[in-house]
């Protein structure tokens, strides 16, 4: 940190204490200077790109310095400065990769080898309860659920028996601690969007058999696509000018916050990470035992891909190394290949298992350069902006003996839409100590396919259109489009399709049983 509090130090380089980001000056960062030395005419297009790279880096550095100087509270200034340094390092990496035209070489991609993805069924049946005392559980809790019309933390949504995502997680871990007499803490990584909400919500768990720790992930400035300058004008500018940089920020944030050091001091050696909206992501002692036995520093749970999962990241073998490949990294001409189930058979559930000592080593002695995901957005006033994000699973390439575990689909039950919510709320599932258990009366191994139209997209509309959740234990497929309302005590079986045309409304009466039916706008009942 320079004496005058500016963004960048006067020395050539330095390492942010406790983190992995080495923030370099332009003069030290080779990709920002070497291109200026080339004047060969045949490389003119690249020269132009690299010349503008240097200019963009300098302009961004100046703007970030101005943002830092806008912080008047001296206690807040230093952490904000460090945060902007981490962002600047990510930004200079983005510029360097853009100038080089770096993208993955498709011909070098291979399917993972047999030892890179282990079937869950091959894991040891025996468990070692003593290992639980060395475990901590982390939930990525930064999402707002805006796609479902929510404004607060998504984890506060009631999903089953009047219980929220957080309620269910707390119930699970509390049961684990009580049954095995251990102290597994729950760590919540929040974002600036959900932090205050989360702190308010967790107060109700004060008397539970559970320690809850929260820390906030980074807040980075959105970037104008044309000028490559930051959107916010000051550090306290509107929330819309900032963004949380993806769950890949987990490693930097847990280190900078001091939570990593505290976990190690408490004797914790393993961390189970998952998204807060994945109701299938529960502690699995077989996976934990396998992690210890195999000395793997990093495990990623993957599961078989279906047509609903074609955009999910996948594990690949890239030059002999296991790596995560996200759809955003795929060259446009190969996107359809990426989506094909035939070639890429599994996808990342974002259930990750980490060795905390290994994470400490990587953060202190290596550079954790995660693949950059460019997320284009449009502001409310129509301006094109970009967000530079990273994925937590991309860290797999930095850890020893890292590999994937092909787990049952039951470990991946995310609630991303009201269609997912209907399934979870239904009689397909019951609860056991906070865990979802499939109804034994369900005759099929698979869960029904549910597709609710735009009229059911927002949670408020969903709640208004279902007086009670229908009985669907014998349902195979449900499609609903248009202005449709469901009464009480409705039973759906087989394949049910309900279509209300434009300007029409369909009300399904109380107590109605629909089995293999197509209902159209004029309420004709057609047997399928």
C-alpha positions as a printed NumPy array, in Angstrom:
array([[  0.   ,   0.   ,   0.   ],
       [  1.491,   3.341,  -0.954],
       [  1.902,   5.977,   1.718],
       [ -0.478,   8.428,   0.057],
       [ -3.334,   5.877,  -0.084],
       [ -3.407,   5.649,  -3.875],
       [ -4.693,   2.515,  -5.597],
       [ -1.326,   1.199,  -6.755],
       [  1.988,   1.024,  -4.875],
       [  5.142,   2.771,  -6.026],
       [  7.113,  -0.468,  -5.879],
       [  7.061,  -2.827,  -8.844],
       [  4.712,  -5.371,  -7.326],
       [  3.237,  -6.614,  -4.088],
       [  0.935,  -9.282,  -2.73 ],
       [ -2.255,  -8.463,  -0.902],
       [ -1.821,  -9.976,   2.573],
       [ -3.924, -13.105,   3.022],
       [ -5.008, -13.215,  -0.599],
       [ -3.862, -14.571,  -3.888],
       [ -3.958, -11.469,  -6.021],
       [ -0.611, -10.056,  -7.028],
       [ -1.418,  -6.579,  -8.261],
       [  1.171,  -5.404, -10.764],
       [  1.951,  -2.03 , -12.17 ],
       [  1.638,  -1.594, -15.914],
       [  5.403,  -1.578, -16.276],
       [  5.747,  -4.953, -14.624],
       [  2.789,  -6.596, -16.348],
       [  4.433,  -7.895, -19.532],
       [  1.294,  -8.182, -21.613],
       [  0.74 ,  -4.453, -21.231],
       [  4.146,  -3.349, -22.487],
       [  5.681,  -5.867, -24.85 ],
       [  3.178,  -5.169, -27.613],
       [  4.177,  -1.486, -27.775],
       [  7.665,  -2.462, -28.886],
       [  6.453,  -4.097, -32.057],
       [  6.127,  -1.927, -35.167],
       [  5.953,  -4.584, -37.856],
       [  3.334,  -3.648, -40.435],
       [  2.045,  -7.179, -40.818],
       [  0.989,  -7.202, -37.156],
       [ -0.806,  -3.876, -37.248],
       [ -4.2  ,  -5.178, -36.071],
       [ -2.642,  -6.731, -32.987],
       [ -0.519,  -3.628, -32.345],
       [ -3.668,  -1.515, -32.288],
       [ -5.288,  -3.842, -29.772],
       [ -2.27 ,  -3.926, -27.495],
       [ -1.7  ,  -0.179, -27.7  ],
       [ -5.272,   0.425, -26.602],
       [ -4.787,  -2.173, -23.861],
       [ -2.134,  -0.021, -22.196],
       [ -4.298,   3.081, -22.493],
       [ -7.337,   1.278, -21.078],
       [ -5.357,  -0.045, -18.116],
       [ -4.028,   3.409, -17.269],
       [ -7.46 ,   5.017, -17.615],
       [ -9.042,   2.348, -15.388],
       [ -6.285,   2.745, -12.802],
       [ -6.913,   6.495, -12.634],
       [-10.669,   6.024, -12.287],
       [-10.245,   3.427,  -9.535],
       [ -7.887,   5.783,  -7.68 ],
       [-10.61 ,   8.421,  -7.857],
       [-13.166,   5.944,  -6.465],
       [-10.828,   5.1  ,  -3.573],
       [-10.288,   8.802,  -2.804],
       [-14.076,   9.275,  -2.582],
       [-14.161,   7.135,   0.601],
       [-14.081,   9.485,   3.608],
       [-14.215,   6.857,   6.376],
       [-10.598,   5.823,   6.934],
       [-11.605,   2.43 ,   8.391],
       [-13.547,   1.648,   5.214],
       [-10.938,   3.092,   2.86 ],
       [ -8.264,   0.397,   3.225],
       [-10.524,  -2.637,   2.575],
       [-12.138,  -0.796,  -0.35 ],
       [ -8.687,  -0.017,  -1.747],
       [ -7.696,  -3.691,  -1.508],
       [-10.955,  -4.675,  -3.202],
       [-10.294,  -2.274,  -6.097],
       [ -6.745,  -3.628,  -6.422],
       [ -8.15 ,  -7.144,  -6.808],
       [-10.595,  -5.854,  -9.403],
       [ -7.796,  -4.058, -11.281],
       [ -5.777,  -7.261, -11.421],
       [ -8.776,  -9.087, -12.891],
       [ -9.307,  -6.231, -15.364],
       [ -5.671,  -6.262, -16.563],
       [ -5.904, -10.027, -17.059],
       [ -9.028,  -9.473, -19.145],
       [ -7.24 ,  -6.857, -21.259],
       [ -4.222,  -9.092, -21.787],
       [ -6.358, -12.067, -22.84 ],
       [ -8.408,  -9.851, -25.156],
       [ -5.279,  -8.488, -26.806],
       [ -3.851, -11.963, -27.346],
       [ -7.165, -13.239, -28.646],
       [ -6.883, -16.127, -26.208],
       [ -9.533, -18.783, -26.387],
       [ -9.544, -22.459, -25.645],
       [ -8.121, -24.732, -28.347],
       [-11.081, -26.969, -29.148],
       [ -8.921, -29.701, -30.674],
       [ -7.066, -30.188, -27.386],
       [-10.25 , -30.939, -25.427],
       [-10.724, -34.574, -24.45 ],
       [-13.282, -36.419, -22.381],
       [-12.089, -36.879, -18.788],
       [-10.066, -40.016, -18.092],
       [-11.458, -42.775, -15.851],
       [ -9.421, -41.552, -12.859],
       [-10.613, -37.947, -13.339],
       [-14.293, -38.736, -12.649],
       [-15.146, -41.405, -10.061],
       [-18.648, -42.996,  -9.924],
       [-20.414, -42.33 ,  -6.629],
       [-21.328, -46.005,  -6.336],
       [-17.624, -46.905,  -6.128],
       [-17.084, -44.803,  -2.977],
       [-16.551, -46.625,   0.338],
       [-19.748, -47.633,   2.123],
       [-18.085, -47.228,   5.501],
       [-17.966, -43.777,   7.043],
       [-15.647, -42.249,   9.641],
       [-17.667, -40.103,  12.001],
       [-14.522, -38.545,  13.499],
       [-13.857, -36.697,  10.229],
       [-17.064, -34.697,  10.72 ],
       [-15.366, -32.738,  13.499],
       [-12.96 , -31.387,  10.865],
       [-15.73 , -30.255,   8.473],
       [-17.323, -26.869,   7.818],
       [-20.222, -26.18 ,   5.429],
       [-20.375, -23.08 ,   3.222],
       [-23.427, -21.874,   1.33 ],
       [-23.094, -19.365,  -1.504],
       [-25.831, -16.983,  -0.387],
       [-25.44 , -13.942,  -2.638],
       [-28.413, -14.414,  -4.981],
       [-31.519, -12.238,  -5.041],
       [-33.902, -14.466,  -6.987],
       [-34.805, -11.61 ,  -9.335],
       [-35.776, -14.066, -12.089],
       [-38.579, -15.224,  -9.776],
       [-39.622, -11.675,  -8.935],
       [-37.938, -11.536,  -5.531],
       [-36.275,  -8.428,  -4.108],
       [-34.55 ,  -9.847,  -1.018],
       [-32.183, -12.769,  -0.397],
       [-33.368, -15.803,  -2.356],
       [-32.521, -18.085,   0.558],
       [-35.401, -16.461,   2.505],
       [-37.988, -17.951,   0.106],
       [-40.345, -20.496,   1.693],
       [-39.92 , -23.703,  -0.285],
       [-41.36 , -26.555,   1.796],
       [-43.714, -26.786,   4.788],
       [-43.348, -23.034,   5.459],
       [-39.572, -23.439,   5.721],
       [-37.006, -21.399,   3.748],
       [-33.781, -22.558,   2.069],
       [-31.873, -21.331,   5.125],
       [-34.287, -23.012,   7.554],
       [-33.722, -26.357,   5.837],
       [-29.924, -25.95 ,   5.822],
       [-29.9  , -25.031,   9.516],
       [-32.136, -28.026,  10.333],
       [-29.788, -30.384,   8.441],
       [-26.588, -29.233,  10.119],
       [-28.173, -28.965,  13.548],
       [-29.282, -32.601,  13.216],
       [-25.758, -33.602,  12.115],
       [-24.211, -31.844,  15.133],
       [-26.701, -33.367,  17.568],
       [-26.59 , -36.922,  16.201],
       [-22.794, -37.175,  16.002],
       [-21.934, -34.727,  18.816],
       [-19.773, -32.574,  16.582],
       [-19.496, -28.857,  15.847],
       [-19.916, -28.373,  12.095],
       [-20.248, -24.607,  11.525],
       [-22.365, -23.059,   8.766],
       [-20.592, -20.368,   6.746],
       [-22.681, -18.012,   4.606],
       [-20.99 , -16.081,   1.804],
       [-23.259, -13.123,   1.141],
       [-23.107, -10.317,  -1.409],
       [-23.76 ,  -6.618,  -0.911],
       [-27.257,  -7.408,  -2.208],
       [-28.069,  -9.946,   0.512],
       [-25.763,  -9.213,   3.466],
       [-28.12 ,  -7.079,   5.578],
       [-31.057,  -9.389,   4.808],
       [-29.034, -12.409,   5.872],
       [-27.832, -10.862,   9.147],
       [-31.45 , -10.073,  10.017],
       [-32.695, -13.573,   9.132],
       [-30.06 , -15.563,  11.056],
       [-30.955, -13.877,  14.356],
       [-33.82 , -16.357,  14.695],
       [-31.302, -19.235,  14.85 ],
       [-29.57 , -17.844,  17.96 ],
       [-30.715, -20.734,  20.163],
       [-29.968, -23.527,  17.666],
       [-27.208, -26.129,  18.067],
       [-25.17 , -24.413,  15.382],
       [-22.521, -21.751,  14.833],
       [-23.221, -19.449,  11.892],
       [-20.488, -17.277,  10.372],
       [-21.082, -14.761,   7.582],
       [-18.708, -12.888,   5.305],
       [-19.31 , -10.632,   2.355],
       [-17.921, -11.344,  -1.096],
       [-16.362,  -8.583,  -3.185],
       [-18.212,  -5.681,  -4.771],
       [-16.747,  -4.775,  -8.178],
       [-17.668,  -1.891, -10.491],
       [-19.538,  -2.62 , -13.696],
       [-17.592,  -1.595, -16.817],
       [-18.927,   0.418, -19.749],
       [-18.401,  -1.799, -22.789],
       [-17.341,   1.022, -25.145],
       [-15.034,   3.091, -22.941],
       [-13.867,   0.265, -20.624],
       [-14.284,   2.66 , -17.692],
       [-16.089,   1.913, -14.41 ],
       [-19.784,   2.798, -14.161],
       [-19.85 ,   4.161, -10.58 ],
       [-18.779,   7.748,  -9.989],
       [-18.075,   7.258,  -6.282],
       [-17.667,   4.424,  -3.787],
       [-21.207,   4.934,  -2.459],
       [-22.845,   5.16 ,  -5.889],
       [-26.097,   3.287,  -6.562],
       [-26.08 ,  -0.521,  -6.128],
       [-26.922,  -0.927,  -9.816],
       [-23.433,   0.318, -10.734],
       [-21.765,  -2.596,  -8.923],
       [-21.874,  -6.385,  -9.091],
       [-20.725,  -9.438,  -7.081],
       [-18.107, -11.127,  -9.317],
       [-19.448, -14.693,  -9.273],
       [-18.841, -17.517,  -6.799],
       [-15.225, -17.779,  -7.977],
       [-14.642, -14.821,  -5.66 ],
       [-15.119, -17.274,  -2.777],
       [-11.397, -17.97 ,  -2.4  ],
       [-10.3  , -14.34 ,  -2.26 ],
       [-13.205, -13.32 ,  -0.013],
       [-12.868, -16.149,   2.527],
       [ -9.153, -15.392,   2.786],
       [ -9.421, -11.594,   2.994],
       [-12.211, -11.799,   5.569],
       [-10.098, -13.859,   7.969],
       [-12.648, -16.711,   7.93 ],
       [-10.17 , -19.164,   6.367],
       [ -7.603, -18.553,   9.122],
       [-10.295, -18.865,  11.79 ],
       [-11.511, -22.195,  10.421],
       [ -7.961, -23.569,  10.409],
       [ -7.411, -22.291,  13.961],
       [-10.598, -24.128,  14.996],
       [ -9.204, -27.409,  13.644],
       [-11.339, -27.473,  10.489],
       [ -9.641, -29.156,   7.506],
       [-12.44 , -29.662,   4.949],
       [-15.045, -27.346,   3.471],
       [-18.218, -28.416,   1.655],
       [-19.383, -25.628,  -0.68 ],
       [-22.729, -25.436,  -2.498],
       [-25.342, -22.967,  -3.712],
       [-27.961, -22.067,  -1.107],
       [-30.795, -22.858,  -3.561],
       [-29.629, -26.427,  -4.235],
       [-31.807, -28.477,  -1.885],
       [-29.972, -31.699,  -2.808],
       [-26.603, -30.415,  -1.557],
       [-26.431, -32.064,   1.878],
       [-23.37 , -33.325,   3.74 ],
       [-22.418, -36.758,   2.391],
       [-20.056, -38.727,   4.62 ],
       [-19.099, -41.175,   1.841],
       [-17.733, -38.315,  -0.266],
       [-15.955, -36.836,   2.762],
       [-14.347, -40.218,   3.563],
       [-13.262, -40.596,  -0.079],
       [-11.683, -37.146,   0.022],
       [ -9.588, -38.118,   3.029],
       [ -8.664, -41.555,   1.665],
       [ -7.695, -40.282,  -1.803],
       [ -5.851, -37.227,  -0.426],
       [ -7.733, -35.134,  -2.954],
       [ -7.402, -31.412,  -2.29 ],
       [-10.462, -30.593,  -4.387],
       [-13.544, -32.594,  -5.383],
       [-16.304, -31.483,  -7.745],
       [-19.664, -33.238,  -7.787],
       [-20.927, -33.737, -11.326],
       [-24.038, -35.521, -12.515],
       [-25.36 , -36.898, -15.799],
       [-26.52 , -34.228, -18.212],
       [-30.077, -34.075, -19.552],
       [-31.576, -31.777, -22.163],
       [-32.421, -29.371, -19.335],
       [-28.729, -29.017, -18.423],
       [-27.14 , -28.232, -21.782],
       [-25.71 , -24.896, -20.582],
       [-24.079, -26.277, -17.44 ],
       [-20.285, -26.255, -17.121],
       [-18.528, -29.58 , -17.672],
       [-15.25 , -31.23 , -16.706],
       [-12.741, -31.865, -19.485],
       [ -9.24 , -33.177, -19.908],
       [ -7.126, -30.329, -21.298],
       [ -3.535, -31.277, -22.01 ],
       [ -3.622, -33.936, -19.296],
       [ -5.158, -31.666, -16.673],
       [ -8.736, -31.78 , -15.392],
       [-10.45 , -28.437, -16.008],
       [-13.883, -26.857, -15.845],
       [-15.293, -25.638, -19.165],
       [-18.145, -23.111, -19.016],
       [-20.372, -22.303, -21.988],
       [-19.144, -18.685, -21.911],
       [-15.62 , -19.939, -22.735],
       [-16.709, -21.986, -25.746],
       [-15.936, -20.535, -29.211],
       [-19.208, -19.651, -30.947],
       [-18.714, -22.233, -33.704],
       [-18.552, -25.012, -31.078],
       [-21.471, -24.043, -28.816],
       [-23.727, -26.728, -30.278],
       [-20.983, -29.314, -29.73 ],
       [-20.781, -28.192, -26.096],
       [-24.53 , -28.62 , -25.627],
       [-24.516, -32.124, -27.128],
       [-25.116, -34.775, -24.495],
       [-23.286, -37.301, -26.633],
       [-19.869, -35.629, -26.214],
       [-20.19 , -33.925, -22.828],
       [-22.116, -36.364, -20.672],
       [-21.841, -34.688, -17.268],
       [-22.113, -31.185, -15.814],
       [-20.938, -29.36 , -12.689],
       [-23.454, -29.192,  -9.815],
       [-21.279, -26.603,  -8.012],
       [-21.133, -28.906,  -4.993],
       [-17.425, -28.62 ,  -4.164],
       [-15.235, -30.131,  -1.445],
       [-12.026, -28.288,  -0.495],
       [ -9.02 , -29.083,   1.638],
       [ -8.597, -25.907,   3.708],
       [ -4.858, -26.328,   4.285],
       [ -4.354, -26.716,   0.545],
       [ -6.463, -23.605,  -0.06 ],
       [ -4.287, -21.659,   2.379],
       [ -1.155, -22.856,   0.551],
       [ -2.518, -21.908,  -2.878],
       [ -3.642, -18.479,  -1.685],
       [ -0.286, -17.692,  -0.086],
       [  2.188, -19.157,  -2.529],
       [  0.469, -19.35 ,  -5.923],
       [ -1.589, -17.137,  -8.189],
       [ -5.168, -18.383,  -8.333],
       [ -5.969, -17.17 , -11.849],
       [ -9.471, -18.438, -12.547],
       [-10.824, -18.34 , -16.094],
       [-12.586, -15.03 , -16.703],
       [-16.258, -15.149, -17.689],
       [-17.445, -12.016, -19.5  ],
       [-21.077, -11.376, -18.602],
       [-22.68 ,  -8.718, -20.856],
       [-25.522,  -6.671, -19.37 ],
       [-27.649,  -3.669, -20.344],
       [-28.353,  -0.887, -17.846],
       [-31.835,   0.527, -17.21 ],
       [-31.038,   3.411, -19.571],
       [-29.91 ,   1.072, -22.351],
       [-26.121,   1.287, -22.016],
       [-24.024,  -1.816, -22.702],
       [-21.871,  -2.871, -19.752],
       [-19.782,  -5.933, -18.9  ],
       [-19.146,  -7.809, -15.68 ],
       [-15.935,  -9.805, -15.257],
       [-16.784, -12.912, -13.253],
       [-15.201, -16.203, -12.234],
       [-16.561, -19.647, -11.311],
       [-15.54 , -21.465,  -8.123],
       [-15.196, -24.791,  -9.956],
       [-12.47 , -23.371, -12.21 ],
       [-10.054, -23.635,  -9.265],
       [ -9.931, -27.414,  -9.745],
       [ -6.809, -27.087, -11.905],
       [ -4.839, -25.526,  -9.017],
       [ -5.167, -28.43 ,  -6.555],
       [ -3.409, -31.782,  -6.203],
       [ -5.273, -35.065,  -6.881],
       [ -8.381, -33.043,  -7.832],
       [-11.156, -34.939,  -9.588],
       [-14.89 , -35.214, -10.101],
       [-17.454, -37.499,  -8.448],
       [-20.409, -38.535, -10.625],
       [-23.23 , -38.292,  -8.085],
       [-26.94 , -39.225,  -8.28 ],
       [-29.281, -36.563,  -9.636],
       [-30.838, -36.303,  -6.165],
       [-27.821, -34.226,  -5.089],
       [-28.754, -31.538,  -7.601],
       [-32.191, -30.067,  -6.821],
       [-31.909, -26.334,  -7.511],
       [-34.885, -23.982,  -7.406],
       [-34.293, -21.598, -10.308],
       [-37.912, -21.108, -11.364],
       [-41.49 , -21.47 , -10.148],
       [-41.667, -24.757, -12.097],
       [-38.891, -26.079,  -9.805],
       [-40.713, -24.635,  -6.803],
       [-43.959, -26.49 ,  -7.634],
       [-42.06 , -29.794,  -7.74 ],
       [-40.36 , -29.178,  -4.378],
       [-43.572, -28.022,  -2.667],
       [-45.529, -31.018,  -3.971],
       [-46.16 , -34.464,  -2.488],
       [-43.283, -35.846,  -4.576],
       [-41.031, -34.899,  -1.635],
       [-41.261, -35.012,   2.15 ],
       [-38.773, -33.7  ,   4.724],
       [-36.526, -35.615,   7.114],
       [-34.385, -33.407,   9.392],
       [-34.314, -30.715,   6.704],
       [-33.475, -33.13 ,   3.869],
       [-35.767, -33.725,   0.918],
       [-36.847, -37.368,   0.669],
       [-38.649, -38.687,  -2.404],
       [-42.094, -40.118,  -1.69 ],
       [-41.89 , -43.963,  -1.533],
       [-45.295, -44.108,  -3.239],
       [-43.803, -42.617,  -6.393],
       [-43.757, -45.48 ,  -8.895],
       [-41.125, -43.944, -11.19 ],
       [-37.465, -43.236, -10.448],
       [-37.578, -39.899, -12.246],
       [-39.441, -36.802, -11.094],
       [-42.151, -35.311, -13.337],
       [-41.302, -32.697, -15.957],
       [-43.043, -29.401, -15.102],
       [-43.204, -26.42 , -17.458],
       [-45.141, -23.406, -16.232],
       [-45.608, -20.474, -18.623],
       [-44.838, -16.771, -18.172],
       [-48.017, -16.168, -16.16 ],
       [-46.371, -18.24 , -13.391],
       [-42.898, -16.727, -13.715],
       [-42.987, -14.475, -10.633],
       [-43.471, -15.87 ,  -7.14 ],
       [-46.435, -13.567,  -6.395],
       [-48.288, -14.813,  -9.506],
       [-47.413, -18.42 ,  -8.665],
       [-48.891, -18.086,  -5.178],
       [-52.046, -16.412,  -6.511],
       [-52.693, -19.053,  -9.193],
       [-52.457, -22.105,  -6.897],
       [-54.974, -22.135,  -4.019],
       [-53.198, -25.269,  -2.844],
       [-50.414, -27.327,  -4.43 ],
       [-51.913, -30.162,  -6.538],
       [-51.314, -33.843,  -5.812],
       [-48.798, -34.967,  -8.473],
       [-47.45 , -38.282,  -7.158],
       [-48.571, -40.001, -10.397],
       [-47.718, -37.141, -12.767],
       [-45.324, -37.628, -15.693],
       [-45.524, -34.27 , -17.445],
       [-47.273, -30.945, -16.848],
       [-47.311, -27.977, -19.239],
       [-49.335, -24.867, -18.396],
       [-49.476, -21.747, -20.586],
       [-51.692, -18.695, -20.42 ],
       [-54.095, -17.333, -17.798],
       [-54.779, -20.448, -15.686],
       [-55.896, -20.768, -12.044],
       [-55.897, -23.928,  -9.94 ],
       [-58.474, -24.585,  -7.187],
       [-58.016, -26.664,  -4.05 ],
       [-57.322, -30.406,  -3.781],
       [-56.59 , -30.956,  -7.479],
       [-54.962, -34.204,  -8.644],
       [-52.803, -34.395, -11.787],
       [-51.807, -37.755, -13.306],
       [-49.973, -38.905, -16.427],
       [-49.512, -36.149, -19.   ],
       [-51.5  , -32.958, -18.475],
       [-51.36 , -29.977, -20.842],
       [-53.371, -26.83 , -20.117],
       [-53.396, -24.023, -22.691],
       [-55.365, -20.797, -22.23 ],
       [-55.253, -18.809, -25.455],
       [-54.87 , -15.037, -25.635],
       [-57.817, -13.313, -23.949],
       [-59.102, -16.526, -22.364],
       [-58.935, -17.768, -18.781],
       [-59.126, -21.315, -17.456],
       [-60.14 , -22.072, -13.868],
       [-59.533, -25.644, -12.72 ],
       [-62.295, -26.307, -10.151],
       [-61.714, -27.576,  -6.608],
       [-61.345, -31.351,  -6.303],
       [-60.765, -31.846, -10.057],
       [-58.809, -34.925, -11.223],
       [-56.968, -34.538, -14.547],
       [-55.395, -37.663, -16.02 ],
       [-53.819, -37.658, -19.503],
       [-55.78 , -34.565, -20.533],
       [-55.334, -31.611, -22.848],
       [-57.358, -28.559, -21.792],
       [-57.65 , -25.82 , -24.379],
       [-59.057, -22.3  , -24.08 ],
       [-62.653, -23.38 , -24.645],
       [-62.343, -25.946, -21.81 ],
       [-62.765, -28.932, -24.129],
       [-61.457, -32.071, -22.423],
       [-59.38 , -34.18 , -24.812],
       [-58.033, -37.579, -23.74 ],
       [-54.345, -38.083, -24.595]])
